[in-house]
CSV table of C-alpha atoms and ligand atoms in Angstrom, one decimal:
chain,number,residue,atom,x,y,z
A,1,MET,CA,50.1,-95.8,77.7
A,2,LYS,CA,47.0,-96.5,79.7
A,3,THR,CA,43.6,-95.9,78.2
A,4,TYR,CA,40.7,-95.0,80.4
A,5,ARG,CA,37.2,-95.4,79.0
A,6,ILE,CA,35.0,-92.6,80.3
A,7,ALA,CA,31.3,-92.3,79.8
A,8,THR,CA,30.0,-88.8,79.8
A,9,ILE,CA,26.3,-88.2,80.5
A,10,PRO,CA,25.5,-84.4,80.5
A,11,GLY,CA,21.8,-85.0,81.2
A,12,ASP,CA,19.7,-81.8,81.5
A,13,GLY,CA,20.0,-78.1,82.1
A,14,ILE,CA,23.5,-76.8,83.0
A,15,GLY,CA,24.7,-80.5,83.0
A,16,LYS,CA,25.0,-79.9,79.2
A,17,GLU,CA,27.4,-77.0,79.9
A,18,VAL,CA,29.5,-78.3,82.8
A,19,VAL,CA,30.1,-81.8,81.5
A,20,PRO,CA,31.7,-80.7,78.2
A,21,ALA,CA,33.9,-78.3,80.4
A,22,GLY,CA,35.0,-81.3,82.5
A,23,ARG,CA,35.8,-83.3,79.4
A,24,GLN,CA,37.9,-80.3,78.1
A,25,ALA,CA,40.0,-80.4,81.4
A,26,LEU,CA,40.5,-84.2,80.9
A,27,GLU,CA,41.5,-83.7,77.3
A,28,ALA,CA,44.0,-80.9,78.4
A,29,LEU,CA,45.6,-83.4,80.8
A,30,ALA,CA,45.7,-86.3,78.3
A,31,ALA,CA,47.3,-84.0,75.6
A,32,ARG,CA,50.3,-83.6,77.9
A,33,SER,CA,50.6,-87.0,79.5
A,34,ASP,CA,52.7,-89.9,78.2
A,35,ALA,CA,51.1,-92.2,80.7
A,36,PHE,CA,47.4,-92.1,80.0
A,37,ARG,CA,44.7,-91.2,77.4
A,38,PHE,CA,40.9,-91.1,77.6
A,39,GLU,CA,38.4,-92.7,75.3
A,40,PHE,CA,35.1,-90.8,75.7
A,41,GLU,CA,31.7,-92.0,74.9
A,42,ASN,CA,28.8,-89.5,75.2
A,43,PHE,CA,25.3,-90.5,76.1
A,44,ASP,CA,22.4,-88.1,75.3
A,45,TRP,CA,20.1,-89.5,78.0
A,46,GLY,CA,17.8,-87.2,80.0
A,47,GLY,CA,14.8,-84.9,79.4
A,48,ASP,CA,15.2,-84.6,75.7
A,49,TYR,CA,15.6,-88.4,75.3
A,50,TYR,CA,12.5,-88.8,77.5
A,51,ARG,CA,10.4,-86.6,75.2
A,52,GLN,CA,11.5,-88.8,72.2
A,53,HIS,CA,11.4,-92.2,73.8
A,54,GLY,CA,9.3,-92.0,76.9
A,55,VAL,CA,12.2,-93.0,79.1
A,56,MET,CA,15.2,-91.2,80.5
A,57,MET,CA,17.6,-93.8,79.3
A,58,PRO,CA,17.3,-97.1,77.3
A,59,ALA,CA,16.3,-100.3,79.2
A,60,ASP,CA,19.7,-101.8,78.4
A,61,GLY,CA,21.6,-98.5,79.2
A,62,LEU,CA,23.5,-99.9,82.1
A,63,ASP,CA,25.1,-102.5,79.7
A,64,ALA,CA,26.6,-99.7,77.6
A,65,LEU,CA,28.2,-98.3,80.8
A,66,ARG,CA,29.3,-101.5,82.4
A,67,ASP,CA,32.8,-101.7,80.8
A,68,LYS,CA,33.7,-98.1,81.4
A,69,ASP,CA,36.3,-97.1,83.9
A,70,ALA,CA,34.3,-94.2,85.2
A,71,ILE,CA,31.2,-92.1,84.5
A,72,LEU,CA,31.1,-88.3,84.4
A,73,PHE,CA,27.5,-87.1,85.1
A,74,GLY,CA,25.9,-83.7,84.9
A,75,SER,CA,22.4,-83.4,86.2
A,76,ALA,CA,19.0,-85.0,85.8
A,77,GLY,CA,16.0,-82.5,86.0
A,78,ASP,CA,13.9,-80.9,83.4
A,79,PRO,CA,11.4,-78.1,83.9
A,80,HIS,CA,8.7,-79.9,82.0
A,81,ILE,CA,9.1,-83.4,83.6
A,82,PRO,CA,8.3,-84.3,87.2
A,83,ASP,CA,11.5,-84.5,89.3
A,84,HIS,CA,10.8,-88.0,90.6
A,85,ILE,CA,10.7,-89.3,87.0
A,86,THR,CA,14.0,-87.6,85.9
A,87,LEU,CA,15.8,-88.6,89.1
A,88,TRP,CA,14.6,-92.2,89.3
A,89,GLY,CA,14.8,-92.8,85.5
A,90,LEU,CA,18.5,-91.8,85.2
A,91,ARG,CA,20.7,-90.9,88.1
A,92,LEU,CA,19.3,-93.4,90.7
A,93,LYS,CA,19.0,-96.1,88.0
A,94,ILE,CA,22.8,-95.9,87.5
A,95,CYS,CA,23.7,-95.4,91.3
A,96,GLN,CA,21.5,-98.3,92.3
A,97,GLY,CA,22.2,-100.5,89.2
A,98,PHE,CA,25.9,-100.3,89.8
A,99,ASP,CA,25.5,-100.5,93.6
A,100,GLN,CA,27.4,-97.3,94.1
A,101,TYR,CA,26.7,-97.4,97.8
A,102,ALA,CA,29.2,-94.8,99.0
A,103,ASN,CA,28.5,-91.2,98.0
A,104,VAL,CA,31.5,-89.1,99.0
A,105,ARG,CA,31.2,-85.3,99.3
A,106,PRO,CA,34.3,-83.3,100.3
A,107,THR,CA,33.8,-79.7,101.4
A,108,ARG,CA,36.4,-77.0,101.8
A,109,ILE,CA,36.5,-73.3,101.6
A,110,LEU,CA,38.6,-72.8,98.5
A,111,PRO,CA,41.1,-69.9,98.2
A,112,GLY,CA,39.4,-66.6,97.3
A,113,ILE,CA,35.9,-67.8,98.2
A,114,ASP,CA,33.9,-65.5,100.5
A,115,ALA,CA,32.0,-68.1,102.7
A,116,PRO,CA,28.9,-66.9,104.6
A,117,LEU,CA,30.0,-67.8,108.2
A,118,LYS,CA,31.7,-64.8,109.6
A,119,ARG,CA,33.6,-66.5,112.4
A,120,CYS,CA,34.7,-69.5,110.3
A,121,LYS,CA,38.3,-69.5,109.0
A,122,PRO,CA,39.0,-71.5,105.8
A,123,ALA,CA,41.0,-74.0,107.9
A,124,ASP,CA,38.0,-74.6,110.2
A,125,LEU,CA,35.9,-76.2,107.5
A,126,ASP,CA,37.4,-79.2,105.9
A,127,TRP,CA,34.9,-82.0,105.8
A,128,VAL,CA,34.1,-85.1,103.9
A,129,ILE,CA,30.5,-86.3,104.1
A,130,VAL,CA,29.8,-90.0,103.3
A,131,ARG,CA,26.2,-90.6,102.2
A,132,GLU,CA,24.7,-94.0,102.2
A,133,ASN,CA,23.7,-94.3,98.6
A,134,SER,CA,21.9,-97.5,98.0
A,135,GLU,CA,19.0,-97.9,100.4
A,136,GLY,CA,17.5,-96.1,103.4
A,137,GLU,CA,14.9,-93.4,102.8
A,138,TYR,CA,15.5,-93.6,99.0
A,139,ALA,CA,15.0,-97.3,98.7
A,140,GLY,CA,12.0,-96.7,96.5
A,141,ILE,CA,9.7,-98.9,98.6
A,142,GLY,CA,6.2,-97.6,99.0
A,143,GLY,CA,3.1,-96.9,97.1
A,144,ARG,CA,-0.2,-95.1,96.8
A,145,ALA,CA,-3.7,-96.4,97.1
A,146,HIS,CA,-7.2,-94.8,96.8
A,147,GLN,CA,-5.7,-92.2,94.5
A,148,GLY,CA,-7.9,-89.2,94.1
A,149,HIS,CA,-10.3,-90.2,96.9
A,150,PRO,CA,-10.5,-88.6,100.3
A,151,ILE,CA,-9.0,-91.7,101.9
A,152,GLU,CA,-5.9,-91.6,99.7
A,153,VAL,CA,-2.8,-93.1,101.3
A,154,ALA,CA,0.9,-92.9,100.3
A,155,THR,CA,3.9,-94.5,101.9
A,156,ASP,CA,7.7,-94.2,101.5
A,157,VAL,CA,9.2,-96.9,103.5
A,158,SER,CA,12.9,-96.5,104.6
A,159,ILE,CA,14.8,-99.8,104.3
A,160,MET,CA,18.0,-100.3,106.3
A,161,THR,CA,19.8,-103.6,106.0
A,162,ARG,CA,22.6,-104.8,108.3
A,163,ALA,CA,24.8,-105.4,105.3
A,164,GLY,CA,24.1,-102.1,103.8
A,165,VAL,CA,24.7,-100.1,107.0
A,166,GLU,CA,27.8,-102.1,107.9
A,167,ARG,CA,29.5,-101.5,104.6
A,168,VAL,CA,28.9,-97.8,104.4
A,169,LEU,CA,30.0,-97.3,108.1
A,170,ARG,CA,33.1,-99.4,107.5
A,171,PHE,CA,33.8,-97.3,104.4
A,172,ALA,CA,33.4,-94.1,106.5
A,173,PHE,CA,35.7,-95.3,109.3
A,174,ARG,CA,38.3,-96.3,106.8
A,175,LEU,CA,38.1,-92.9,105.1
A,176,ALA,CA,38.3,-91.1,108.5
A,177,GLN,CA,41.4,-93.2,109.3
A,178,SER,CA,43.1,-92.1,106.1
A,179,ARG,CA,42.6,-88.4,107.0
A,180,PRO,CA,45.0,-86.6,109.3
A,181,ARG,CA,42.6,-85.9,112.1
A,182,LYS,CA,41.2,-89.5,112.2
A,183,LEU,CA,37.9,-88.1,113.3
A,184,LEU,CA,34.4,-89.4,112.4
A,185,THR,CA,31.0,-88.1,113.3
A,186,VAL,CA,28.1,-90.6,112.9
A,187,ILE,CA,24.9,-88.8,112.2
A,188,THR,CA,21.8,-90.5,113.7
A,189,LYS,CA,18.1,-89.9,114.6
A,190,SER,CA,17.7,-92.8,117.0
A,191,ASN,CA,15.7,-90.7,119.5
A,192,ALA,CA,12.7,-90.4,117.2
A,193,GLN,CA,13.2,-93.3,114.8
A,194,ARG,CA,13.4,-96.2,117.1
A,195,HIS,CA,14.1,-99.2,114.9
A,196,ALA,CA,16.4,-98.7,111.9
A,197,MET,CA,18.4,-95.8,113.4
A,198,VAL,CA,18.9,-97.8,116.6
A,199,MET,CA,20.3,-100.6,114.6
A,200,TRP,CA,22.5,-98.0,112.7
A,201,ASP,CA,23.9,-96.8,116.1
A,202,GLU,CA,24.6,-100.4,117.2
A,203,ILE,CA,26.4,-101.2,114.0
A,204,ALA,CA,28.4,-98.0,114.3
A,205,LEU,CA,29.6,-99.2,117.7
A,206,GLN,CA,30.5,-102.7,116.4
A,207,VAL,CA,32.4,-101.4,113.4
A,208,SER,CA,34.2,-98.8,115.5
A,209,ARG,CA,36.0,-101.6,117.3
A,210,GLU,CA,37.8,-102.4,114.0
A,211,PHE,CA,39.3,-98.9,114.0
A,212,PRO,CA,40.7,-98.2,117.5
A,213,ASP,CA,42.8,-95.3,116.1
A,214,VAL,CA,39.7,-93.4,114.9
A,215,LYS,CA,38.0,-91.0,117.3
A,216,TRP,CA,34.3,-91.0,116.7
A,217,ASP,CA,31.2,-89.5,118.1
A,218,LYS,CA,27.4,-89.5,117.4
A,219,GLU,CA,25.3,-86.5,116.7
A,220,LEU,CA,21.5,-86.3,116.0
A,221,VAL,CA,20.9,-84.9,112.6
A,222,ASP,CA,19.0,-81.8,113.7
A,223,ALA,CA,21.8,-80.9,116.2
A,224,ALA,CA,24.3,-81.6,113.5
A,225,THR,CA,23.0,-78.7,111.4
A,226,ALA,CA,23.6,-76.3,114.3
A,227,ARG,CA,27.1,-77.8,114.9
A,228,MET,CA,28.1,-77.4,111.3
A,229,VAL,CA,27.3,-73.6,111.6
A,230,ASN,CA,28.5,-73.0,115.2
A,231,ARG,CA,31.5,-75.4,115.6
A,232,PRO,CA,32.6,-76.3,112.1
A,233,ALA,CA,36.2,-77.2,113.2
A,234,SER,CA,34.8,-79.9,115.5
A,235,LEU,CA,33.9,-82.0,112.4
A,236,ASP,CA,36.0,-83.8,109.9
A,237,THR,CA,34.6,-87.0,108.3
A,238,ILE,CA,30.8,-87.3,108.6
A,239,VAL,CA,28.6,-90.4,107.8
A,240,ALA,CA,24.9,-90.3,107.5
A,241,THR,CA,21.9,-92.0,105.9
A,242,ASN,CA,20.8,-91.3,102.3
A,243,LEU,CA,18.3,-88.5,103.3
A,244,HIS,CA,20.2,-87.0,106.1
A,245,ALA,CA,23.4,-86.7,104.1
A,246,ASP,CA,21.6,-85.4,101.1
A,247,ILE,CA,20.4,-82.4,103.2
A,248,LEU,CA,23.6,-82.0,105.3
A,249,SER,CA,25.8,-81.9,102.2
A,250,ASP,CA,23.8,-79.1,100.6
A,251,LEU,CA,24.2,-77.1,103.8
A,252,ALA,CA,27.9,-78.0,103.7
A,253,ALA,CA,28.2,-76.7,100.1
A,254,ALA,CA,26.5,-73.5,101.0
A,255,LEU,CA,28.7,-72.9,104.0
A,256,ALA,CA,31.7,-73.4,101.8
A,257,GLY,CA,30.5,-70.7,99.5
A,258,SER,CA,28.4,-72.1,96.7
A,259,LEU,CA,26.5,-75.1,95.5
A,260,GLY,CA,28.3,-74.6,92.2
A,261,ILE,CA,31.7,-75.7,93.6
A,262,ALA,CA,30.8,-78.9,95.4
A,263,PRO,CA,31.7,-82.3,93.9
A,264,THR,CA,30.6,-85.8,94.6
A,265,ALA,CA,31.6,-89.4,93.9
A,266,ASN,CA,29.2,-92.3,93.7
A,267,LEU,CA,31.6,-95.1,94.5
A,268,ASP,CA,31.4,-98.8,94.2
A,269,PRO,CA,34.4,-99.3,96.6
A,270,GLU,CA,34.7,-103.0,95.5
A,271,ARG,CA,35.1,-101.8,91.9
A,272,ARG,CA,32.7,-104.4,90.5
A,273,TYR,CA,31.1,-101.6,88.5
A,274,PRO,CA,32.1,-98.2,87.2
A,275,SER,CA,31.8,-95.4,89.7
A,276,MET,CA,30.1,-92.1,88.8
A,277,PHE,CA,31.4,-88.5,89.4
A,278,GLU,CA,29.2,-85.4,89.3
A,279,PRO,CA,28.8,-82.0,90.7
A,280,ILE,CA,26.2,-82.0,93.5
A,281,HIS,CA,24.1,-79.2,92.0
A,282,GLY,CA,21.1,-79.8,89.7
A,283,SER,CA,20.0,-78.5,86.4
A,284,ALA,CA,19.8,-74.8,87.5
A,285,PHE,CA,16.8,-73.9,85.4
A,286,ASP,CA,17.3,-70.2,86.1
A,287,ILE,CA,20.6,-70.0,84.4
A,288,MET,CA,20.7,-72.9,81.9
A,289,GLY,CA,21.7,-72.3,78.3
A,290,LYS,CA,23.3,-69.0,79.1
A,291,GLY,CA,26.9,-70.1,79.6
A,292,LEU,CA,26.9,-68.8,83.2
A,293,ALA,CA,27.2,-72.1,85.1
A,294,ASN,CA,30.1,-72.5,87.5
A,295,PRO,CA,32.0,-75.5,86.2
A,296,VAL,CA,34.2,-75.8,89.3
A,297,GLY,CA,32.0,-78.5,90.9
A,298,THR,CA,32.5,-80.6,87.8
A,299,PHE,CA,36.3,-80.0,87.8
A,300,TRP,CA,36.5,-81.0,91.4
A,301,SER,CA,34.4,-84.1,90.5
A,302,VAL,CA,37.1,-84.8,87.8
A,303,VAL,CA,39.7,-84.6,90.5
A,304,MET,CA,37.8,-87.3,92.4
A,305,MET,CA,37.6,-89.4,89.3
A,306,LEU,CA,41.3,-89.1,88.7
A,307,GLU,CA,42.0,-90.1,92.4
A,308,HIS,CA,39.7,-93.1,91.9
A,309,LEU,CA,41.6,-94.1,88.7
A,310,GLY,CA,44.9,-93.9,90.7
A,311,GLU,CA,46.1,-90.8,88.7
A,312,THR,CA,47.1,-88.9,91.8
A,313,GLY,CA,49.6,-86.5,90.0
A,314,ALA,CA,46.9,-85.5,87.5
A,315,ALA,CA,44.3,-85.1,90.3
A,316,LYS,CA,46.6,-82.7,92.2
A,317,LEU,CA,47.3,-80.7,89.1
A,318,VAL,CA,43.5,-80.2,88.4
A,319,MET,CA,43.0,-79.3,92.1
A,320,ASN,CA,45.7,-76.7,91.8
A,321,ALA,CA,44.2,-75.3,88.7
A,322,ILE,CA,40.8,-75.0,90.5
A,323,GLU,CA,42.4,-73.2,93.4
A,324,GLN,CA,44.2,-70.8,91.1
A,325,VAL,CA,40.9,-70.0,89.5
A,326,THR,CA,38.9,-69.5,92.7
A,327,ALA,CA,41.7,-67.3,94.1
A,328,ASN,CA,41.0,-64.9,91.2
A,329,PRO,CA,37.8,-62.9,91.7
A,330,SER,CA,37.7,-62.0,88.0
A,331,LEU,CA,37.2,-65.7,87.3
A,332,HIS,CA,34.2,-66.0,89.7
A,333,THR,CA,30.9,-66.9,88.1
A,334,GLY,CA,27.6,-65.4,89.2
A,335,ASP,CA,26.9,-67.8,92.0
A,336,LEU,CA,30.1,-66.4,93.6
A,337,GLY,CA,29.2,-62.8,93.0
A,338,GLY,CA,31.3,-62.4,89.8
A,339,ASN,CA,30.5,-62.2,86.1
A,340,ALA,CA,32.8,-64.8,84.6
A,341,THR,CA,31.4,-67.3,82.1
A,342,THR,CA,31.7,-71.0,82.1
A,343,ALA,CA,34.0,-70.8,79.1
A,344,GLN,CA,36.3,-68.3,80.8
A,345,VAL,CA,36.7,-70.4,83.9
A,346,THR,CA,37.2,-73.5,81.8
A,347,ASP,CA,39.9,-71.9,79.7
A,348,ALA,CA,41.7,-70.7,82.7
A,349,VAL,CA,41.7,-74.2,84.2
A,350,CYS,CA,42.9,-75.8,81.0
A,351,GLN,CA,45.7,-73.2,80.6
A,352,HIS,CA,46.9,-73.9,84.1
A,353,ILE,CA,46.9,-77.6,83.3
A,354,ALA,CA,48.9,-77.0,80.2
A,355,ALA,CA,51.4,-74.6,81.8
A,356,HIS,CA,52.1,-76.9,84.8
A,357,ALA,CA,51.7,-80.4,83.2
A,358,ARG,CA,55.4,-81.1,82.7
A,359,PRO,CA,56.6,-81.5,86.3
A,360,ALA,CA,53.1,-82.5,87.6
A,361,LEU,CA,52.4,-85.3,85.2
A,362,ALA,CA,56.0,-86.6,85.0
A,363,ALA,CA,56.1,-87.2,88.7
B,401,NAD,P1,20.0,-76.5,91.5
B,401,NAD,O1,21.2,-77.0,92.1
B,401,NAD,O2,19.7,-76.9,90.1
B,401,NAD,O3,19.9,-74.9,91.7
B,401,NAD,C1,19.8,-74.3,92.9
B,401,NAD,C2,20.3,-72.8,92.8
B,401,NAD,O4,21.8,-72.9,92.7
B,401,NAD,C3,19.9,-72.1,91.5
B,401,NAD,O5,19.7,-70.8,91.8
B,401,NAD,C4,21.1,-72.3,90.6
B,401,NAD,O6,21.2,-71.3,89.6
B,401,NAD,C5,22.2,-72.3,91.5
B,401,NAD,N1,23.3,-73.1,91.0
B,401,NAD,C6,23.4,-74.5,91.0
B,401,NAD,N2,24.5,-74.9,90.4
B,401,NAD,C7,25.1,-73.9,89.9
B,401,NAD,C8,26.3,-73.7,89.2
B,401,NAD,N3,27.1,-74.7,88.8
B,401,NAD,N4,26.7,-72.4,88.8
B,401,NAD,C9,25.9,-71.4,89.2
B,401,NAD,N5,24.8,-71.4,89.9
B,401,NAD,C10,24.4,-72.7,90.3
B,401,NAD,O7,18.8,-77.1,92.4
B,401,NAD,P2,17.2,-77.1,92.3
B,401,NAD,O8,16.8,-75.8,91.7
B,401,NAD,O9,16.7,-77.6,93.5
B,401,NAD,O10,16.9,-78.2,91.2
B,401,NAD,C11,16.7,-78.0,89.8
B,401,NAD,C12,16.5,-79.3,89.1
B,401,NAD,O11,17.7,-80.1,89.2
B,401,NAD,C13,15.4,-80.2,89.6
B,401,NAD,O12,14.8,-80.8,88.6
B,401,NAD,C14,16.1,-81.1,90.5
B,401,NAD,O13,15.4,-82.4,90.7
B,401,NAD,C15,17.4,-81.4,89.8
B,401,NAD,N6,18.5,-81.8,90.6
B,401,NAD,C16,19.3,-82.8,90.1
B,401,NAD,C17,20.4,-83.3,90.8
B,401,NAD,C18,21.2,-84.4,90.2
B,401,NAD,O14,21.0,-84.8,89.1
B,401,NAD,N7,22.2,-84.8,90.9
B,401,NAD,C19,20.7,-82.6,92.0
B,401,NAD,C20,19.9,-81.6,92.4
B,401,NAD,C21,18.8,-81.2,91.7
B,402,MN,MN1,20.7,-83.5,96.9
């Protein structure tokens, strides 16, 4: 029997509701598996911790996570603490501390979801966005001077390293190669940003030569937003910088029906450190504490975690459970136009897992 050590970090807002839901699904799996079990450790880091200790997580927090097999994360963001403090003090500290340089964001229109594009059939939208997750516009380089004076100045300097660009592009080409269409779109902005993005394009061309079977093209980020809306079927795997992919992936999530469904994996592909899995949504201040959050984004993140752990049978089982739930409008939460609660959706997913575990987990 394999034991996976999982850290759970609910964080703030609806993170505190959806992470326990994700854990429930993992427990439902483990209860019916002879092959694996989970050992959970929960960390109460986030806004409440900040109010008590003045930091979002302890200085040696990464050491407590280092020996875990994976991290399930909720959201960082508190209505009473500036967003740059909550984000940099917790989520980015973990992503950057563990060099989780590949942020992977699959998007599909799940069964039963009424997506906003009227001409887009579910089969037309099946994307994976790869976001550079360790440098670029979010490298944290910059500063402010003359604060409070008329000549105040502020900079955020984007940093692109050849090694950093090469590794994420190679990851994206490899991922594209593993998908049926073997199709990659490299997002750029090398018309206006004439240094780093030009290097990005050059490296894309170099890396592409290692993948002769992958068809690839380049698209400027602004044009890419229009292409996502007008010609969704022309896209499959997409790779972009930290900022560009951050924005494109929220658009992708909305085009697939809701921010509440979309998952993400922050991967260290070399497996030197634990990888982290989380829904792409934030703390959702408007609905937090009410039991109304859609837990599907977290369940799909759990699917990605199981895939990363090599438990493909379990991953498929949870994905099937998700699709059963989305196909049933009476199990839609408010973001999907329904009135189901987090607990109802979670129970339905856990019941599906229990009912279908035998053949699925035995395989
Ligand atoms: P948000 O994702 O929290 O909410 C945007 C809208 O989508 C809200 O109306 C919300 O109710 C809805 N929504 C989001 N997830 C939902 C779900 N699972 N079920 C139902 N409805 C859902 O984005 P925001 O309002 O821009 O940010 C709020 C806070 O969260 C901010 O502090 C922000 O910094 C933080 N944030 C954190 C992360 C993260 O930790 N990864 C990501 C995004 C935002
Ligand atoms: Mn974002």
